[in-house]
Amino acid sequence: MLALVLDQGVHLVSDYPEPTRLPGEALLQVRLSGICDTDLQLARGYMKFRGVLGHEFVADVLAADNPQWIGKRVVGDINAGCGDCEDCRYYGGHHCAKRTVLGIDGRDGVFAERFCLPERCLVGVPHSVDDERAVFAEPLAAAIHVLDAVAELTQQVTLSGYGKCEPPREALVIGDGKLGLLVAMVLAVAGMSVTQIGHHPRKLQVLGRRGIPTLLEEQLGDTSRRFPLVVEASGSHTGFARALSLVAPRGTLVQKSTVTGTTQAELSTLVVNEIRLLGSRCGNLGHAMAWLEQGRVDPRDLIDGRFPLEQAEHAFAQAATRGVSKILLAPVGAE
Amino acid sequence: MLALVLDQGVHLVSDYPEPTRLPGEALLQVRLSGICDTDLQLARGYMKFRGVLGHEFVADVLAADNPQWIGKRVVGDINAGCGDCEDCRYYGGHHCAKRTVLGIDGRDGVFAERFCLPERCLVGVPHSVDDERAVFAEPLAAAIHVLDAVAELTQQVTLSGYGKCEPPREALVIGDGKLGLLVAMVLAVAGMSVTQIGHHPRKLQVLGRRGIPTLLEEQLGDTSRRFPLVVEASGSHTGFARALSLVAPRGTLVQKSTVTGTTQAELSTLVVNEIRLLGSRCGNLGHAMAWLEQGRVDPRDLIDGRFPLEQAEHAFAQAATRGVSKILLAPVGAE
């Protein structure tokens, strides 16, 4: 089958072996997939991954152990845990020590005609959510996961003034990549006053249309303004230092970017200001699908291009171009 | 008066000006003071501080606006906030934007005969707690403050499995400096199973005597063991990377060390494992005094030497010697 493979570089392969469905897994036919910044990072060596790239998808179930899935249109959690450990049984398996991760770690991804994923990872897509919305379920879930960090803040009780028992009303989002824009949308929908900083006026317009104030990096200058919640989604090493300097004392910094290599961090700032730094990765796909069905977020204006899988190499290069937002891939005949 | 002053280097000065007591402040006569690793860091340029060093003390109140303080034996919070902002009114003033910090930032410290501190910072010392215990109130409060971070963990409720709603039962403390040893004692008293790693067999004996298991850094090897709670108190840039690699997924890393300059951090580990990194600085002096009065912690076997203030330069050099624990300073005639 046709597949975009990362090996020594990223190549379209026409005779990639068909996936083998294991017990408990579903065989899925891709309808639409999305290129994520993590795919670009992987191509640069992150995780040392080798295989078919891609983890954002909407697909049809071709085969499964449970016949109720067959023919269903689905999205899915990218973390394929063992299903048996404490983390899988109680916490969704995102931290299962034996997990593979779709198109990222030990498991072929979705920039292909077909792929496999455990059935327990699947979430059905309702008729009212079209493919171009559903394909955003995975990054939207990651964006909504920032609210989990905020939820902690509202519920904590402290012994001696460590943190405050109120949710932050103001938030700053750093980075106008696809994930950063989704995070800003989610926080605004959740009722927070959000400011977004980025580099690309065209991307920031997506938020301007929604009434979310945006600033170009250079407009921020050396403001003394500090925010109780800062989300770092710039995908750069410099974004972290920037973020750390913009968090208020006792504030929270949610780190979404995964960047290859080491970052220079002024950790004494973290200690002196008693900042809470939360690493945040994947969210709950069911929650994301509920948000899409309820129309709380409509991410379609993030789409900057749609290519057939045959043009995947070109599409991948497009996605890596500065200022370009979401690029989608569709196997021919998928719609 | 006699004072140990940081200027271009650390020097004992015999004619340092007497402190001027401002409204709301107490004038304090030092009975005993302790040298902290932060003092050593300050001498290396941390915070760009200039003035009298020292912030761990027990002292007698010579003068105060409130006559009830006069003649009392006290310890005190080192954060001298404005007293008026939201942080001062509700949260103890540790993050007051206008604060000075005793012997650290904008306020002369306690390696002198006399110094001043706002009355609201003072905590009385009961008769049953002698000077050699009371002088540990400040670092002990900082150690107990780690429990505030743990208290958060026990009380949180999460939306989608971000963190677990149970207190960690196992903890690892990195660094066998004075603060690291106090943190290990506090966590053990709080009921946790604590492991301590360090470099100095003689220092680790302090914990061995209390039944707390200790490991030399080299004994840990490349263990695959991970801990739900890790406290970084090594005071080194390398300690942080070590700590990050030893935290379990969804675990908590409490960063106590303040180190000058930037640390190399593999932030993708923080994100992929969704680690919660909490900067933690000063604690509540009242809580620390209660622990000392109740005998929950007796820190006196951390004392490695006691010198008159006249020998402060020598004492400071002693404190900077590898393997040496707490060094105390007493003005002549102080007892």
PDB file of N, CA and C in Angstrom, chain A residues 86-160:
ATOM      1  N   GLU A  86      -1.785  -0.929  35.831  1.00  0.00           N
ATOM      2  CA  GLU A  86      -2.595   0.025  36.592  1.00  0.00           C
ATOM      3  C   GLU A  86      -2.889   1.269  35.759  1.00  0.00           C
ATOM      4  N   ASP A  87      -1.879   1.737  35.030  1.00  0.00           N
ATOM      5  CA  ASP A  87      -2.082   2.953  34.250  1.00  0.00           C
ATOM      6  C   ASP A  87      -3.151   2.749  33.174  1.00  0.00           C
ATOM      7  N   CYS A  88      -3.135   1.567  32.529  1.00  0.00           N
ATOM      8  CA  CYS A  88      -4.144   1.284  31.500  1.00  0.00           C
ATOM      9  C   CYS A  88      -5.532   1.102  32.109  1.00  0.00           C
ATOM     10  N   ARG A  89      -5.586   0.409  33.256  1.00  0.00           N
ATOM     11  CA  ARG A  89      -6.898   0.096  33.817  1.00  0.00           C
ATOM     12  C   ARG A  89      -7.605   1.326  34.382  1.00  0.00           C
ATOM     13  N   TYR A  90      -6.826   2.236  34.976  1.00  0.00           N
ATOM     14  CA  TYR A  90      -7.460   3.340  35.700  1.00  0.00           C
ATOM     15  C   TYR A  90      -7.256   4.710  35.078  1.00  0.00           C
ATOM     16  N   TYR A  91      -6.177   4.896  34.320  1.00  0.00           N
ATOM     17  CA  TYR A  91      -5.809   6.266  33.931  1.00  0.00           C
ATOM     18  C   TYR A  91      -5.659   6.456  32.425  1.00  0.00           C
ATOM     19  N   GLY A  92      -6.193   5.533  31.631  1.00  0.00           N
ATOM     20  CA  GLY A  92      -6.202   5.752  30.184  1.00  0.00           C
ATOM     21  C   GLY A  92      -4.987   5.247  29.433  1.00  0.00           C
ATOM     22  N   GLY A  93      -3.979   4.761  30.155  1.00  0.00           N
ATOM     23  CA  GLY A  93      -2.840   4.116  29.492  1.00  0.00           C
ATOM     24  C   GLY A  93      -1.849   5.054  28.832  1.00  0.00           C
ATOM     25  N   HIS A  94      -2.012   6.354  29.038  1.00  0.00           N
ATOM     26  CA  HIS A  94      -1.080   7.294  28.394  1.00  0.00           C
ATOM     27  C   HIS A  94       0.333   7.147  28.940  1.00  0.00           C
ATOM     28  N   HIS A  95       0.463   6.527  30.115  1.00  0.00           N
ATOM     29  CA  HIS A  95       1.792   6.360  30.705  1.00  0.00           C
ATOM     30  C   HIS A  95       2.140   4.885  30.924  1.00  0.00           C
ATOM     31  N   CYS A  96       1.429   4.000  30.259  1.00  0.00           N
ATOM     32  CA  CYS A  96       1.774   2.572  30.296  1.00  0.00           C
ATOM     33  C   CYS A  96       3.237   2.415  29.851  1.00  0.00           C
ATOM     34  N   ALA A  97       3.999   1.685  30.653  1.00  0.00           N
ATOM     35  CA  ALA A  97       5.435   1.548  30.346  1.00  0.00           C
ATOM     36  C   ALA A  97       5.661   0.720  29.084  1.00  0.00           C
ATOM     37  N   LYS A  98       4.666  -0.092  28.715  1.00  0.00           N
ATOM     38  CA  LYS A  98       4.821  -0.957  27.535  1.00  0.00           C
ATOM     39  C   LYS A  98       4.133  -0.382  26.299  1.00  0.00           C
ATOM     40  N   ARG A  99       3.646   0.840  26.380  1.00  0.00           N
ATOM     41  CA  ARG A  99       2.833   1.368  25.279  1.00  0.00           C
ATOM     42  C   ARG A  99       3.655   1.555  23.994  1.00  0.00           C
ATOM     43  N   THR A 100       2.941   1.412  22.878  1.00  0.00           N
ATOM     44  CA  THR A 100       3.433   1.968  21.625  1.00  0.00           C
ATOM     45  C   THR A 100       2.606   3.221  21.362  1.00  0.00           C
ATOM     46  N   VAL A 101       3.115   4.105  20.520  1.00  0.00           N
ATOM     47  CA  VAL A 101       2.385   5.342  20.221  1.00  0.00           C
ATOM     48  C   VAL A 101       2.298   5.491  18.708  1.00  0.00           C
ATOM     49  N   LEU A 102       1.070   5.642  18.245  1.00  0.00           N
ATOM     50  CA  LEU A 102       0.757   5.665  16.813  1.00  0.00           C
ATOM     51  C   LEU A 102       1.627   6.670  16.053  1.00  0.00           C
ATOM     52  N   GLY A 103       2.443   6.138  15.142  1.00  0.00           N
ATOM     53  CA  GLY A 103       3.261   7.005  14.292  1.00  0.00           C
ATOM     54  C   GLY A 103       4.332   7.782  15.041  1.00  0.00           C
ATOM     55  N   ILE A 104       4.614   7.387  16.279  1.00  0.00           N
ATOM     56  CA  ILE A 104       5.590   8.132  17.094  1.00  0.00           C
ATOM     57  C   ILE A 104       6.586   7.209  17.774  1.00  0.00           C
ATOM     58  N   ASP A 105       6.099   6.045  18.242  1.00  0.00           N
ATOM     59  CA  ASP A 105       6.975   5.172  19.014  1.00  0.00           C
ATOM     60  C   ASP A 105       6.537   3.711  18.858  1.00  0.00           C
ATOM     61  N   GLY A 106       7.247   2.980  18.000  1.00  0.00           N
ATOM     62  CA  GLY A 106       7.021   1.528  17.921  1.00  0.00           C
ATOM     63  C   GLY A 106       5.754   1.092  17.214  1.00  0.00           C
ATOM     64  N   ARG A 107       5.067   1.983  16.526  1.00  0.00           N
ATOM     65  CA  ARG A 107       3.812   1.601  15.844  1.00  0.00           C
ATOM     66  C   ARG A 107       3.621   2.472  14.607  1.00  0.00           C
ATOM     67  N   ASP A 108       3.413   1.822  13.457  1.00  0.00           N
ATOM     68  CA  ASP A 108       3.199   2.562  12.216  1.00  0.00           C
ATOM     69  C   ASP A 108       1.977   3.467  12.312  1.00  0.00           C
ATOM     70  N   GLY A 109       2.088   4.629  11.696  1.00  0.00           N
ATOM     71  CA  GLY A 109       1.068   5.667  11.786  1.00  0.00           C
ATOM     72  C   GLY A 109       0.096   5.695  10.622  1.00  0.00           C
ATOM     73  N   VAL A 110      -0.511   6.849  10.430  1.00  0.00           N
ATOM     74  CA  VAL A 110      -1.726   6.975   9.625  1.00  0.00           C
ATOM     75  C   VAL A 110      -1.512   7.629   8.257  1.00  0.00           C
ATOM     76  N   PHE A 111      -0.272   8.040   7.919  1.00  0.00           N
ATOM     77  CA  PHE A 111      -0.050   8.585   6.575  1.00  0.00           C
ATOM     78  C   PHE A 111       0.145   7.410   5.625  1.00  0.00           C
ATOM     79  N   ALA A 112      -0.934   6.626   5.498  1.00  0.00           N
ATOM     80  CA  ALA A 112      -0.934   5.394   4.713  1.00  0.00           C
ATOM     81  C   ALA A 112      -2.386   5.118   4.350  1.00  0.00           C
ATOM     82  N   GLU A 113      -2.603   4.052   3.601  1.00  0.00           N
ATOM     83  CA  GLU A 113      -3.995   3.715   3.292  1.00  0.00           C
ATOM     84  C   GLU A 113      -4.691   3.061   4.477  1.00  0.00           C
ATOM     85  N   ARG A 114      -3.941   2.210   5.176  1.00  0.00           N
ATOM     86  CA  ARG A 114      -4.526   1.471   6.299  1.00  0.00           C
ATOM     87  C   ARG A 114      -3.534   1.370   7.465  1.00  0.00           C
ATOM     88  N   PHE A 115      -4.072   1.164   8.674  1.00  0.00           N
ATOM     89  CA  PHE A 115      -3.225   0.971   9.862  1.00  0.00           C
ATOM     90  C   PHE A 115      -4.046   0.270  10.921  1.00  0.00           C
ATOM     91  N   CYS A 116      -3.392  -0.139  12.017  1.00  0.00           N
ATOM     92  CA  CYS A 116      -4.091  -0.827  13.111  1.00  0.00           C
ATOM     93  C   CYS A 116      -3.964  -0.045  14.415  1.00  0.00           C
ATOM     94  N   LEU A 117      -4.939  -0.215  15.287  1.00  0.00           N
ATOM     95  CA  LEU A 117      -4.938   0.422  16.601  1.00  0.00           C
ATOM     96  C   LEU A 117      -5.836  -0.420  17.520  1.00  0.00           C
ATOM     97  N   PRO A 118      -5.482  -0.574  18.803  1.00  0.00           N
ATOM     98  CA  PRO A 118      -6.356  -1.333  19.701  1.00  0.00           C
ATOM     99  C   PRO A 118      -7.780  -0.763  19.702  1.00  0.00           C
ATOM    100  N   GLU A 119      -8.759  -1.649  19.750  1.00  0.00           N
ATOM    101  CA  GLU A 119     -10.157  -1.204  19.738  1.00  0.00           C
ATOM    102  C   GLU A 119     -10.467  -0.264  20.897  1.00  0.00           C
ATOM    103  N   ARG A 120      -9.807  -0.524  22.066  1.00  0.00           N
ATOM    104  CA  ARG A 120     -10.145   0.322  23.231  1.00  0.00           C
ATOM    105  C   ARG A 120      -9.693   1.768  23.043  1.00  0.00           C
ATOM    106  N   CYS A 121      -8.870   2.045  21.996  1.00  0.00           N
ATOM    107  CA  CYS A 121      -8.450   3.432  21.725  1.00  0.00           C
ATOM    108  C   CYS A 121      -9.492   4.202  20.900  1.00  0.00           C
ATOM    109  N   LEU A 122     -10.457   3.498  20.321  1.00  0.00           N
ATOM    110  CA  LEU A 122     -11.345   4.132  19.341  1.00  0.00           C
ATOM    111  C   LEU A 122     -12.465   4.937  19.987  1.00  0.00           C
ATOM    112  N   VAL A 123     -12.836   6.020  19.325  1.00  0.00           N
ATOM    113  CA  VAL A 123     -13.996   6.829  19.704  1.00  0.00           C
ATOM    114  C   VAL A 123     -14.800   7.067  18.433  1.00  0.00           C
ATOM    115  N   GLY A 124     -16.093   6.736  18.460  1.00  0.00           N
ATOM    116  CA  GLY A 124     -16.951   6.910  17.289  1.00  0.00           C
ATOM    117  C   GLY A 124     -17.188   8.384  16.985  1.00  0.00           C
ATOM    118  N   VAL A 125     -17.369   8.666  15.692  1.00  0.00           N
ATOM    119  CA  VAL A 125     -17.634  10.049  15.273  1.00  0.00           C
ATOM    120  C   VAL A 125     -19.114  10.159  14.919  1.00  0.00           C
ATOM    121  N   PRO A 126     -19.853  11.088  15.545  1.00  0.00           N
ATOM    122  CA  PRO A 126     -21.279  11.236  15.209  1.00  0.00           C
ATOM    123  C   PRO A 126     -21.458  11.827  13.805  1.00  0.00           C
ATOM    124  N   HIS A 127     -22.634  11.578  13.196  1.00  0.00           N
ATOM    125  CA  HIS A 127     -22.889  12.041  11.827  1.00  0.00           C
ATOM    126  C   HIS A 127     -22.702  13.542  11.684  1.00  0.00           C
ATOM    127  N   SER A 128     -23.040  14.277  12.741  1.00  0.00           N
ATOM    128  CA  SER A 128     -23.019  15.742  12.627  1.00  0.00           C
ATOM    129  C   SER A 128     -21.599  16.313  12.574  1.00  0.00           C
ATOM    130  N   VAL A 129     -20.593  15.497  12.870  1.00  0.00           N
ATOM    131  CA  VAL A 129     -19.208  15.993  12.822  1.00  0.00           C
ATOM    132  C   VAL A 129     -18.544  15.470  11.552  1.00  0.00           C
ATOM    133  N   ASP A 130     -18.261  16.376  10.613  1.00  0.00           N
ATOM    134  CA  ASP A 130     -17.678  15.934   9.343  1.00  0.00           C
ATOM    135  C   ASP A 130     -16.192  15.598   9.506  1.00  0.00           C
ATOM    136  N   ASP A 131     -15.614  14.997   8.453  1.00  0.00           N
ATOM    137  CA  ASP A 131     -14.217  14.552   8.539  1.00  0.00           C
ATOM    138  C   ASP A 131     -13.259  15.705   8.854  1.00  0.00           C
ATOM    139  N   GLU A 132     -13.522  16.875   8.287  1.00  0.00           N
ATOM    140  CA  GLU A 132     -12.573  17.984   8.459  1.00  0.00           C
ATOM    141  C   GLU A 132     -12.599  18.547   9.878  1.00  0.00           C
ATOM    142  N   ARG A 133     -13.661  18.277  10.615  1.00  0.00           N
ATOM    143  CA  ARG A 133     -13.645  18.599  12.037  1.00  0.00           C
ATOM    144  C   ARG A 133     -13.065  17.421  12.836  1.00  0.00           C
ATOM    145  N   ALA A 134     -13.520  16.230  12.503  1.00  0.00           N
ATOM    146  CA  ALA A 134     -13.128  15.048  13.285  1.00  0.00           C
ATOM    147  C   ALA A 134     -11.620  14.837  13.282  1.00  0.00           C
ATOM    148  N   VAL A 135     -10.964  15.213  12.199  1.00  0.00           N
ATOM    149  CA  VAL A 135      -9.519  14.973  12.094  1.00  0.00           C
ATOM    150  C   VAL A 135      -8.736  15.811  13.118  1.00  0.00           C
ATOM    151  N   PHE A 136      -9.419  16.800  13.702  1.00  0.00           N
ATOM    152  CA  PHE A 136      -8.777  17.624  14.739  1.00  0.00           C
ATOM    153  C   PHE A 136      -8.962  17.048  16.153  1.00  0.00           C
ATOM    154  N   ALA A 137      -9.614  15.904  16.270  1.00  0.00           N
ATOM    155  CA  ALA A 137      -9.945  15.399  17.616  1.00  0.00           C
ATOM    156  C   ALA A 137      -8.691  15.224  18.475  1.00  0.00           C
ATOM    157  N   GLU A 138      -7.606  14.699  17.871  1.00  0.00           N
ATOM    158  CA  GLU A 138      -6.406  14.426  18.689  1.00  0.00           C
ATOM    159  C   GLU A 138      -5.744  15.714  19.169  1.00  0.00           C
ATOM    160  N   PRO A 139      -5.423  16.667  18.296  1.00  0.00           N
ATOM    161  CA  PRO A 139      -4.826  17.899  18.835  1.00  0.00           C
ATOM    162  C   PRO A 139      -5.790  18.697  19.717  1.00  0.00           C
ATOM    163  N   LEU A 140      -7.085  18.632  19.413  1.00  0.00           N
ATOM    164  CA  LEU A 140      -8.035  19.340  20.275  1.00  0.00           C
ATOM    165  C   LEU A 140      -8.042  18.718  21.680  1.00  0.00           C
ATOM    166  N   ALA A 141      -7.969  17.393  21.750  1.00  0.00           N
ATOM    167  CA  ALA A 141      -7.909  16.722  23.062  1.00  0.00           C
ATOM    168  C   ALA A 141      -6.675  17.182  23.835  1.00  0.00           C
ATOM    169  N   ALA A 142      -5.545  17.316  23.123  1.00  0.00           N
ATOM    170  CA  ALA A 142      -4.319  17.786  23.777  1.00  0.00           C
ATOM    171  C   ALA A 142      -4.500  19.212  24.289  1.00  0.00           C
ATOM    172  N   ALA A 143      -5.246  20.019  23.557  1.00  0.00           N
ATOM    173  CA  ALA A 143      -5.501  21.403  23.981  1.00  0.00           C
ATOM    174  C   ALA A 143      -6.430  21.425  25.197  1.00  0.00           C
ATOM    175  N   ILE A 144      -7.478  20.608  25.149  1.00  0.00           N
ATOM    176  CA  ILE A 144      -8.428  20.569  26.273  1.00  0.00           C
ATOM    177  C   ILE A 144      -7.738  20.057  27.536  1.00  0.00           C
ATOM    178  N   HIS A 145      -6.719  19.236  27.359  1.00  0.00           N
ATOM    179  CA  HIS A 145      -5.978  18.671  28.502  1.00  0.00           C
ATOM    180  C   HIS A 145      -5.340  19.776  29.362  1.00  0.00           C
ATOM    181  N   VAL A 146      -5.110  20.935  28.791  1.00  0.00           N
ATOM    182  CA  VAL A 146      -4.602  22.066  29.580  1.00  0.00           C
ATOM    183  C   VAL A 146      -5.603  22.421  30.684  1.00  0.00           C
ATOM    184  N   LEU A 147      -6.896  22.235  30.393  1.00  0.00           N
ATOM    185  CA  LEU A 147      -7.915  22.533  31.408  1.00  0.00           C
ATOM    186  C   LEU A 147      -7.811  21.589  32.598  1.00  0.00           C
ATOM    187  N   ASP A 148      -7.288  20.384  32.382  1.00  0.00           N
ATOM    188  CA  ASP A 148      -7.103  19.467  33.511  1.00  0.00           C
ATOM    189  C   ASP A 148      -6.117  20.067  34.507  1.00  0.00           C
ATOM    190  N   ALA A 149      -5.084  20.702  33.969  1.00  0.00           N
ATOM    191  CA  ALA A 149      -4.105  21.345  34.850  1.00  0.00           C
ATOM    192  C   ALA A 149      -4.775  22.476  35.621  1.00  0.00           C
ATOM    193  N   VAL A 150      -5.645  23.214  34.927  1.00  0.00           N
ATOM    194  CA  VAL A 150      -6.336  24.323  35.575  1.00  0.00           C
ATOM    195  C   VAL A 150      -7.313  23.789  36.621  1.00  0.00           C
ATOM    196  N   ALA A 151      -7.955  22.672  36.310  1.00  0.00           N
ATOM    197  CA  ALA A 151      -8.918  22.091  37.249  1.00  0.00           C
ATOM    198  C   ALA A 151      -8.244  21.774  38.569  1.00  0.00           C
ATOM    199  N   GLU A 152      -7.008  21.296  38.505  1.00  0.00           N
ATOM    200  CA  GLU A 152      -6.261  21.042  39.737  1.00  0.00           C
ATOM    201  C   GLU A 152      -6.178  22.289  40.596  1.00  0.00           C
ATOM    202  N   LEU A 153      -5.922  23.406  39.939  1.00  0.00           N
ATOM    203  CA  LEU A 153      -5.685  24.637  40.686  1.00  0.00           C
ATOM    204  C   LEU A 153      -6.921  25.074  41.435  1.00  0.00           C
ATOM    205  N   THR A 154      -8.086  24.812  40.858  1.00  0.00           N
ATOM    206  CA  THR A 154      -9.317  25.281  41.484  1.00  0.00           C
ATOM    207  C   THR A 154      -9.686  24.427  42.676  1.00  0.00           C
ATOM    208  N   GLN A 155      -9.126  23.241  42.760  1.00  0.00           N
ATOM    209  CA  GLN A 155      -9.597  22.318  43.780  1.00  0.00           C
ATOM    210  C   GLN A 155      -8.621  22.101  44.917  1.00  0.00           C
ATOM    211  N   GLN A 156      -7.453  22.709  44.822  1.00  0.00           N
ATOM    212  CA  GLN A 156      -6.467  22.419  45.847  1.00  0.00           C
ATOM    213  C   GLN A 156      -6.721  23.206  47.129  1.00  0.00           C
ATOM    214  N   VAL A 157      -6.361  22.610  48.226  1.00  0.00           N
ATOM    215  CA  VAL A 157      -6.378  23.272  49.515  1.00  0.00           C
ATOM    216  C   VAL A 157      -4.939  23.200  50.008  1.00  0.00           C
ATOM    217  N   THR A 158      -4.427  24.272  50.546  1.00  0.00           N
ATOM    218  CA  THR A 158      -3.009  24.250  50.881  1.00  0.00           C
ATOM    219  C   THR A 158      -2.800  24.494  52.364  1.00  0.00           C
ATOM    220  N   LEU A 159      -1.643  24.061  52.837  1.00  0.00           N
ATOM    221  CA  LEU A 159      -1.304  24.202  54.247  1.00  0.00           C
ATOM    222  C   LEU A 159      -0.812  25.605  54.557  1.00  0.00           C
ATOM    223  N   SER A 160       0.084  26.121  53.734  1.00  0.00           N
ATOM    224  CA  SER A 160       0.676  27.407  54.107  1.00  0.00           C
ATOM    225  C   SER A 160       0.871  28.300  52.901  1.00  0.00           C
TER     226      SER A 160
END
